[in-house]
């Protein structure tokens, strides 16, 4: 029995939508022929599609990561490399492994309060090609935002008003040195910190708000509370 190993390179048009097969016909000196066919392969010369990465620190050692639109329709994804770096590109954490769910948690990450970080996801497909997607910066922040002053009324602070269905307020000196402010919510109540008259309503990053459908009682005292 004679065995022969031979490699043949053939240039073919690239069509990533079809599976390709190698078909070999072997003929011996007696004129007998045997056909052999491979199990097929898919041509993939493109790296995985990049997508969105969102990250948030829950504790000093855990980071929640959400992935979206990181795909490879030809040969599919085979693995991820996950890297956490500071804003100055200092390596903080790395992890290698198979493809996780779209939402997962990184553990044993050493974070410093007030420091900015990014998560980079390096995706590899089954053809060995790689691409990377990086999250926007996030901050590990355990200190709440500070609302220094809430002022009743549209301009100067008021103690009395004659409207029975309207409450206005604005607030000043909002501070959060670590992660900044993402949104405000305000409420109106009959007690300090209460929301009996109007439950907390989101107002984005606006520093003033008006309720035009509040039901007020003459002679009663009302309080505005702001959350940041």
PDB file of C-alpha atoms in Angstrom:
ATOM      1  CA  UNK A   1       0.000   0.000   0.000  1.00  0.00           C
ATOM      2  CA  UNK A   2       1.456   3.313  -1.054  1.00  0.00           C
ATOM      3  CA  UNK A   3       0.327   6.494   0.765  1.00  0.00           C
ATOM      4  CA  UNK A   4       0.887   9.919  -0.717  1.00  0.00           C
ATOM      5  CA  UNK A   5       0.474  13.313   0.999  1.00  0.00           C
ATOM      6  CA  UNK A   6       0.111  16.246  -1.371  1.00  0.00           C
ATOM      7  CA  UNK A   7      -1.004  19.851  -0.906  1.00  0.00           C
ATOM      8  CA  UNK A   8      -2.664  21.762  -3.706  1.00  0.00           C
ATOM      9  CA  UNK A   9      -3.325  25.503  -3.483  1.00  0.00           C
ATOM     10  CA  UNK A  10      -6.162  26.787  -5.647  1.00  0.00           C
ATOM     11  CA  UNK A  11      -7.409  30.378  -5.898  1.00  0.00           C
ATOM     12  CA  UNK A  12     -11.201  30.503  -5.658  1.00  0.00           C
ATOM     13  CA  UNK A  13     -13.722  33.349  -5.660  1.00  0.00           C
ATOM     14  CA  UNK A  14     -14.621  34.207  -2.059  1.00  0.00           C
ATOM     15  CA  UNK A  15     -18.243  33.369  -1.219  1.00  0.00           C
ATOM     16  CA  UNK A  16     -18.857  33.422   2.531  1.00  0.00           C
ATOM     17  CA  UNK A  17     -22.493  32.398   2.118  1.00  0.00           C
ATOM     18  CA  UNK A  18     -21.751  28.847   0.960  1.00  0.00           C
ATOM     19  CA  UNK A  19     -19.958  25.865   2.408  1.00  0.00           C
ATOM     20  CA  UNK A  20     -17.066  24.614   0.268  1.00  0.00           C
ATOM     21  CA  UNK A  21     -15.959  20.990  -0.184  1.00  0.00           C
ATOM     22  CA  UNK A  22     -12.753  19.382  -1.391  1.00  0.00           C
ATOM     23  CA  UNK A  23     -13.436  16.557  -3.871  1.00  0.00           C
ATOM     24  CA  UNK A  24     -10.596  14.231  -4.882  1.00  0.00           C
ATOM     25  CA  UNK A  25     -10.706  11.400  -7.422  1.00  0.00           C
ATOM     26  CA  UNK A  26      -7.938   8.795  -6.974  1.00  0.00           C
ATOM     27  CA  UNK A  27      -7.097   6.396  -9.845  1.00  0.00           C
ATOM     28  CA  UNK A  28      -4.693   3.478  -9.462  1.00  0.00           C
ATOM     29  CA  UNK A  29      -2.556   1.796 -12.139  1.00  0.00           C
ATOM     30  CA  UNK A  30      -5.330  -0.705 -12.786  1.00  0.00           C
ATOM     31  CA  UNK A  31      -7.647   2.113 -13.815  1.00  0.00           C
ATOM     32  CA  UNK A  32      -9.871   1.885 -10.736  1.00  0.00           C
ATOM     33  CA  UNK A  33     -11.070   5.211  -9.295  1.00  0.00           C
ATOM     34  CA  UNK A  34     -12.200   6.189  -5.801  1.00  0.00           C
ATOM     35  CA  UNK A  35     -13.896   9.492  -5.001  1.00  0.00           C
ATOM     36  CA  UNK A  36     -13.232  11.146  -1.624  1.00  0.00           C
ATOM     37  CA  UNK A  37     -14.951  14.292  -0.330  1.00  0.00           C
ATOM     38  CA  UNK A  38     -14.095  16.399   2.726  1.00  0.00           C
ATOM     39  CA  UNK A  39     -16.659  17.334   5.368  1.00  0.00           C
ATOM     40  CA  UNK A  40     -16.609  20.940   4.103  1.00  0.00           C
ATOM     41  CA  UNK A  41     -15.477  24.326   5.324  1.00  0.00           C
ATOM     42  CA  UNK A  42     -16.719  27.918   5.276  1.00  0.00           C
ATOM     43  CA  UNK A  43     -14.518  30.673   3.889  1.00  0.00           C
ATOM     44  CA  UNK A  44     -14.237  33.562   6.371  1.00  0.00           C
ATOM     45  CA  UNK A  45     -11.704  36.325   5.797  1.00  0.00           C
ATOM     46  CA  UNK A  46     -13.436  38.984   7.892  1.00  0.00           C
ATOM     47  CA  UNK A  47     -13.021  39.579  11.652  1.00  0.00           C
ATOM     48  CA  UNK A  48     -16.030  39.623  13.989  1.00  0.00           C
ATOM     49  CA  UNK A  49     -18.296  42.628  13.819  1.00  0.00           C
ATOM     50  CA  UNK A  50     -17.607  45.178  16.535  1.00  0.00           C
ATOM     51  CA  UNK A  51     -20.447  46.221  18.831  1.00  0.00           C
ATOM     52  CA  UNK A  52     -21.338  48.074  22.002  1.00  0.00           C
ATOM     53  CA  UNK A  53     -19.829  47.387  25.409  1.00  0.00           C
ATOM     54  CA  UNK A  54     -21.353  48.932  28.535  1.00  0.00           C
ATOM     55  CA  UNK A  55     -19.731  48.506  31.941  1.00  0.00           C
ATOM     56  CA  UNK A  56     -20.637  49.503  35.484  1.00  0.00           C
ATOM     57  CA  UNK A  57     -18.825  48.954  38.780  1.00  0.00           C
ATOM     58  CA  UNK A  58     -20.991  47.597  41.599  1.00  0.00           C
ATOM     59  CA  UNK A  59     -18.257  47.062  44.187  1.00  0.00           C
ATOM     60  CA  UNK A  60     -14.513  47.559  44.340  1.00  0.00           C
ATOM     61  CA  UNK A  61     -14.051  44.038  42.937  1.00  0.00           C
ATOM     62  CA  UNK A  62     -17.050  43.411  40.631  1.00  0.00           C
ATOM     63  CA  UNK A  63     -17.905  44.946  37.249  1.00  0.00           C
ATOM     64  CA  UNK A  64     -21.107  44.245  35.338  1.00  0.00           C
ATOM     65  CA  UNK A  65     -20.646  44.127  31.539  1.00  0.00           C
ATOM     66  CA  UNK A  66     -23.294  44.211  28.815  1.00  0.00           C
ATOM     67  CA  UNK A  67     -22.497  43.308  25.187  1.00  0.00           C
ATOM     68  CA  UNK A  68     -24.557  44.124  22.110  1.00  0.00           C
ATOM     69  CA  UNK A  69     -24.103  43.429  18.389  1.00  0.00           C
ATOM     70  CA  UNK A  70     -20.717  41.654  18.647  1.00  0.00           C
ATOM     71  CA  UNK A  71     -21.317  38.883  16.111  1.00  0.00           C
ATOM     72  CA  UNK A  72     -19.754  36.825  13.341  1.00  0.00           C
ATOM     73  CA  UNK A  73     -22.292  35.461  10.839  1.00  0.00           C
ATOM     74  CA  UNK A  74     -19.743  33.422   8.842  1.00  0.00           C
ATOM     75  CA  UNK A  75     -17.688  31.263  11.213  1.00  0.00           C
ATOM     76  CA  UNK A  76     -19.253  32.424  14.491  1.00  0.00           C
ATOM     77  CA  UNK A  77     -17.495  33.498  17.667  1.00  0.00           C
ATOM     78  CA  UNK A  78     -15.172  31.110  19.457  1.00  0.00           C
ATOM     79  CA  UNK A  79     -13.768  33.085  22.399  1.00  0.00           C
ATOM     80  CA  UNK A  80     -13.420  36.433  24.144  1.00  0.00           C
ATOM     81  CA  UNK A  81     -10.527  38.225  25.821  1.00  0.00           C
ATOM     82  CA  UNK A  82     -11.768  40.694  28.449  1.00  0.00           C
ATOM     83  CA  UNK A  83      -9.484  43.511  29.610  1.00  0.00           C
ATOM     84  CA  UNK A  84     -10.059  46.263  32.176  1.00  0.00           C
ATOM     85  CA  UNK A  85      -7.742  49.279  31.981  1.00  0.00           C
ATOM     86  CA  UNK A  86      -7.488  52.666  33.616  1.00  0.00           C
ATOM     87  CA  UNK A  87      -7.914  55.861  31.599  1.00  0.00           C
ATOM     88  CA  UNK A  88      -4.111  55.940  31.296  1.00  0.00           C
ATOM     89  CA  UNK A  89      -4.149  52.395  29.786  1.00  0.00           C
ATOM     90  CA  UNK A  90      -2.781  50.668  32.891  1.00  0.00           C
ATOM     91  CA  UNK A  91      -3.837  47.020  32.940  1.00  0.00           C
ATOM     92  CA  UNK A  92      -6.078  46.209  35.918  1.00  0.00           C
ATOM     93  CA  UNK A  93      -7.708  42.894  34.993  1.00  0.00           C
ATOM     94  CA  UNK A  94      -7.778  40.358  32.156  1.00  0.00           C
ATOM     95  CA  UNK A  95      -9.741  37.189  31.512  1.00  0.00           C
ATOM     96  CA  UNK A  96      -9.809  34.661  28.690  1.00  0.00           C
ATOM     97  CA  UNK A  97     -12.591  32.255  27.954  1.00  0.00           C
ATOM     98  CA  UNK A  98     -15.447  31.061  25.852  1.00  0.00           C
ATOM     99  CA  UNK A  99     -18.252  33.293  24.663  1.00  0.00           C
ATOM    100  CA  UNK A 100     -20.317  34.438  27.688  1.00  0.00           C
ATOM    101  CA  UNK A 101     -23.906  35.633  27.781  1.00  0.00           C
ATOM    102  CA  UNK A 102     -24.641  39.199  26.704  1.00  0.00           C
ATOM    103  CA  UNK A 103     -24.700  40.238  30.373  1.00  0.00           C
ATOM    104  CA  UNK A 104     -22.121  38.939  32.832  1.00  0.00           C
ATOM    105  CA  UNK A 105     -20.066  39.966  35.859  1.00  0.00           C
ATOM    106  CA  UNK A 106     -16.296  40.196  36.230  1.00  0.00           C
ATOM    107  CA  UNK A 107     -15.071  39.256  39.706  1.00  0.00           C
ATOM    108  CA  UNK A 108     -11.827  39.925  41.599  1.00  0.00           C
ATOM    109  CA  UNK A 109     -11.257  43.239  39.820  1.00  0.00           C
ATOM    110  CA  UNK A 110      -9.176  45.680  41.886  1.00  0.00           C
ATOM    111  CA  UNK A 111     -10.845  49.092  41.480  1.00  0.00           C
ATOM    112  CA  UNK A 112      -9.997  52.411  43.126  1.00  0.00           C
ATOM    113  CA  UNK A 113     -12.762  54.847  44.026  1.00  0.00           C
ATOM    114  CA  UNK A 114     -12.879  57.879  41.746  1.00  0.00           C
ATOM    115  CA  UNK A 115     -10.718  56.223  39.045  1.00  0.00           C
ATOM    116  CA  UNK A 116     -11.960  55.971  35.453  1.00  0.00           C
ATOM    117  CA  UNK A 117     -11.859  52.588  33.710  1.00  0.00           C
ATOM    118  CA  UNK A 118     -12.778  50.983  30.396  1.00  0.00           C
ATOM    119  CA  UNK A 119     -13.586  47.391  29.461  1.00  0.00           C
ATOM    120  CA  UNK A 120     -12.238  46.105  26.126  1.00  0.00           C
ATOM    121  CA  UNK A 121     -13.682  42.945  24.598  1.00  0.00           C
ATOM    122  CA  UNK A 122     -11.479  41.173  22.028  1.00  0.00           C
ATOM    123  CA  UNK A 123     -13.665  38.736  20.092  1.00  0.00           C
ATOM    124  CA  UNK A 124     -12.211  35.881  18.045  1.00  0.00           C
ATOM    125  CA  UNK A 125     -14.050  33.845  15.407  1.00  0.00           C
ATOM    126  CA  UNK A 126     -13.470  30.240  14.407  1.00  0.00           C
ATOM    127  CA  UNK A 127     -11.210  31.372  11.547  1.00  0.00           C
ATOM    128  CA  UNK A 128      -8.817  32.897  14.105  1.00  0.00           C
ATOM    129  CA  UNK A 129      -9.587  36.528  13.199  1.00  0.00           C
ATOM    130  CA  UNK A 130     -10.055  39.090  15.981  1.00  0.00           C
ATOM    131  CA  UNK A 131     -11.662  42.481  16.575  1.00  0.00           C
ATOM    132  CA  UNK A 132     -12.058  44.625  19.668  1.00  0.00           C
ATOM    133  CA  UNK A 133     -14.807  46.804  21.149  1.00  0.00           C
ATOM    134  CA  UNK A 134     -14.296  49.165  24.090  1.00  0.00           C
ATOM    135  CA  UNK A 135     -16.799  50.570  26.566  1.00  0.00           C
ATOM    136  CA  UNK A 136     -17.159  54.255  27.410  1.00  0.00           C
ATOM    137  CA  UNK A 137     -15.290  55.170  30.608  1.00  0.00           C
ATOM    138  CA  UNK A 138     -16.967  54.301  33.904  1.00  0.00           C
ATOM    139  CA  UNK A 139     -16.121  55.271  37.482  1.00  0.00           C
ATOM    140  CA  UNK A 140     -16.219  53.283  40.698  1.00  0.00           C
ATOM    141  CA  UNK A 141     -18.151  55.707  42.920  1.00  0.00           C
ATOM    142  CA  UNK A 142     -19.625  54.942  46.352  1.00  0.00           C
ATOM    143  CA  UNK A 143     -20.317  58.540  47.415  1.00  0.00           C
ATOM    144  CA  UNK A 144     -23.779  59.977  46.643  1.00  0.00           C
ATOM    145  CA  UNK A 145     -24.268  63.234  44.788  1.00  0.00           C
ATOM    146  CA  UNK A 146     -24.716  66.343  46.929  1.00  0.00           C
ATOM    147  CA  UNK A 147     -27.619  68.765  46.455  1.00  0.00           C
ATOM    148  CA  UNK A 148     -26.591  71.861  48.404  1.00  0.00           C
ATOM    149  CA  UNK A 149     -29.750  73.983  48.097  1.00  0.00           C
ATOM    150  CA  UNK A 150     -33.301  73.523  46.818  1.00  0.00           C
ATOM    151  CA  UNK A 151     -35.105  76.826  46.261  1.00  0.00           C
ATOM    152  CA  UNK A 152     -38.889  77.151  46.163  1.00  0.00           C
ATOM    153  CA  UNK A 153     -40.178  79.152  43.189  1.00  0.00           C
ATOM    154  CA  UNK A 154     -38.879  79.956  39.723  1.00  0.00           C
ATOM    155  CA  UNK A 155     -36.370  82.622  40.821  1.00  0.00           C
ATOM    156  CA  UNK A 156     -35.945  83.940  44.372  1.00  0.00           C
ATOM    157  CA  UNK A 157     -36.951  81.675  47.248  1.00  0.00           C
ATOM    158  CA  UNK A 158     -40.615  82.050  48.184  1.00  0.00           C
ATOM    159  CA  UNK A 159     -42.474  81.275  51.414  1.00  0.00           C
ATOM    160  CA  UNK A 160     -46.011  81.871  50.109  1.00  0.00           C
ATOM    161  CA  UNK A 161     -47.865  81.559  46.798  1.00  0.00           C
ATOM    162  CA  UNK A 162     -51.450  81.952  45.568  1.00  0.00           C
ATOM    163  CA  UNK A 163     -51.463  79.125  42.989  1.00  0.00           C
ATOM    164  CA  UNK A 164     -53.515  76.097  43.998  1.00  0.00           C
ATOM    165  CA  UNK A 165     -52.268  73.698  41.329  1.00  0.00           C
ATOM    166  CA  UNK A 166     -48.686  74.722  40.550  1.00  0.00           C
ATOM    167  CA  UNK A 167     -45.351  74.151  42.297  1.00  0.00           C
ATOM    168  CA  UNK A 168     -41.992  75.336  40.942  1.00  0.00           C
ATOM    169  CA  UNK A 169     -38.488  74.830  42.266  1.00  0.00           C
ATOM    170  CA  UNK A 170     -34.872  74.997  41.220  1.00  0.00           C
ATOM    171  CA  UNK A 171     -31.662  73.757  42.801  1.00  0.00           C
ATOM    172  CA  UNK A 172     -28.046  74.830  42.972  1.00  0.00           C
ATOM    173  CA  UNK A 173     -24.504  73.572  43.667  1.00  0.00           C
ATOM    174  CA  UNK A 174     -25.001  69.975  42.601  1.00  0.00           C
ATOM    175  CA  UNK A 175     -21.709  68.138  43.103  1.00  0.00           C
ATOM    176  CA  UNK A 176     -20.322  64.699  42.400  1.00  0.00           C
ATOM    177  CA  UNK A 177     -16.585  64.792  41.873  1.00  0.00           C
ATOM    178  CA  UNK A 178     -16.207  61.083  41.072  1.00  0.00           C
ATOM    179  CA  UNK A 179     -18.758  60.140  38.414  1.00  0.00           C
ATOM    180  CA  UNK A 180     -20.747  63.325  37.778  1.00  0.00           C
ATOM    181  CA  UNK A 181     -24.544  63.631  37.618  1.00  0.00           C
ATOM    182  CA  UNK A 182     -26.614  61.476  35.265  1.00  0.00           C
ATOM    183  CA  UNK A 183     -30.121  62.697  36.148  1.00  0.00           C
ATOM    184  CA  UNK A 184     -32.326  64.374  38.760  1.00  0.00           C
ATOM    185  CA  UNK A 185     -35.704  63.473  40.214  1.00  0.00           C
ATOM    186  CA  UNK A 186     -37.953  65.760  42.265  1.00  0.00           C
ATOM    187  CA  UNK A 187     -41.039  65.330  44.431  1.00  0.00           C
ATOM    188  CA  UNK A 188     -43.531  67.466  46.377  1.00  0.00           C
ATOM    189  CA  UNK A 189     -44.834  66.467  49.796  1.00  0.00           C
ATOM    190  CA  UNK A 190     -46.402  67.707  53.001  1.00  0.00           C
ATOM    191  CA  UNK A 191     -43.402  66.530  55.052  1.00  0.00           C
ATOM    192  CA  UNK A 192     -39.671  67.038  54.605  1.00  0.00           C
ATOM    193  CA  UNK A 193     -38.462  64.426  52.116  1.00  0.00           C
ATOM    194  CA  UNK A 194     -42.051  63.362  51.425  1.00  0.00           C
ATOM    195  CA  UNK A 195     -43.812  62.757  48.103  1.00  0.00           C
ATOM    196  CA  UNK A 196     -47.467  62.772  49.178  1.00  0.00           C
ATOM    197  CA  UNK A 197     -48.496  65.488  46.683  1.00  0.00           C
ATOM    198  CA  UNK A 198     -46.354  64.389  43.707  1.00  0.00           C
ATOM    199  CA  UNK A 199     -44.211  61.253  43.528  1.00  0.00           C
ATOM    200  CA  UNK A 200     -40.621  61.492  42.324  1.00  0.00           C
ATOM    201  CA  UNK A 201     -40.416  62.495  38.644  1.00  0.00           C
ATOM    202  CA  UNK A 202     -37.281  62.308  36.488  1.00  0.00           C
ATOM    203  CA  UNK A 203     -36.221  65.592  34.850  1.00  0.00           C
ATOM    204  CA  UNK A 204     -32.916  64.566  33.261  1.00  0.00           C
ATOM    205  CA  UNK A 205     -30.125  67.038  33.969  1.00  0.00           C
ATOM    206  CA  UNK A 206     -32.445  70.048  34.293  1.00  0.00           C
ATOM    207  CA  UNK A 207     -31.957  72.052  37.492  1.00  0.00           C
ATOM    208  CA  UNK A 208     -35.473  73.442  37.575  1.00  0.00           C
ATOM    209  CA  UNK A 209     -38.956  71.955  37.307  1.00  0.00           C
ATOM    210  CA  UNK A 210     -42.644  72.853  37.561  1.00  0.00           C
ATOM    211  CA  UNK A 211     -45.694  70.784  38.432  1.00  0.00           C
ATOM    212  CA  UNK A 212     -48.861  72.244  36.906  1.00  0.00           C
ATOM    213  CA  UNK A 213     -51.239  69.535  38.133  1.00  0.00           C
ATOM    214  CA  UNK A 214     -50.493  69.495  41.850  1.00  0.00           C
ATOM    215  CA  UNK A 215     -53.546  69.687  44.111  1.00  0.00           C
ATOM    216  CA  UNK A 216     -52.656  72.130  46.906  1.00  0.00           C
ATOM    217  CA  UNK A 217     -54.644  72.992  50.019  1.00  0.00           C
ATOM    218  CA  UNK A 218     -54.770  76.589  51.237  1.00  0.00           C
ATOM    219  CA  UNK A 219     -52.820  77.088  54.451  1.00  0.00           C
ATOM    220  CA  UNK A 220     -50.807  73.898  54.119  1.00  0.00           C
ATOM    221  CA  UNK A 221     -47.009  73.793  53.936  1.00  0.00           C
ATOM    222  CA  UNK A 222     -45.335  71.885  51.109  1.00  0.00           C
ATOM    223  CA  UNK A 223     -41.759  70.724  50.631  1.00  0.00           C
ATOM    224  CA  UNK A 224     -39.747  69.988  47.495  1.00  0.00           C
ATOM    225  CA  UNK A 225     -37.199  67.166  47.592  1.00  0.00           C
ATOM    226  CA  UNK A 226     -34.547  66.589  44.899  1.00  0.00           C
ATOM    227  CA  UNK A 227     -32.595  63.370  44.306  1.00  0.00           C
ATOM    228  CA  UNK A 228     -29.437  63.274  42.207  1.00  0.00           C
TER     229      UNK A 228
END
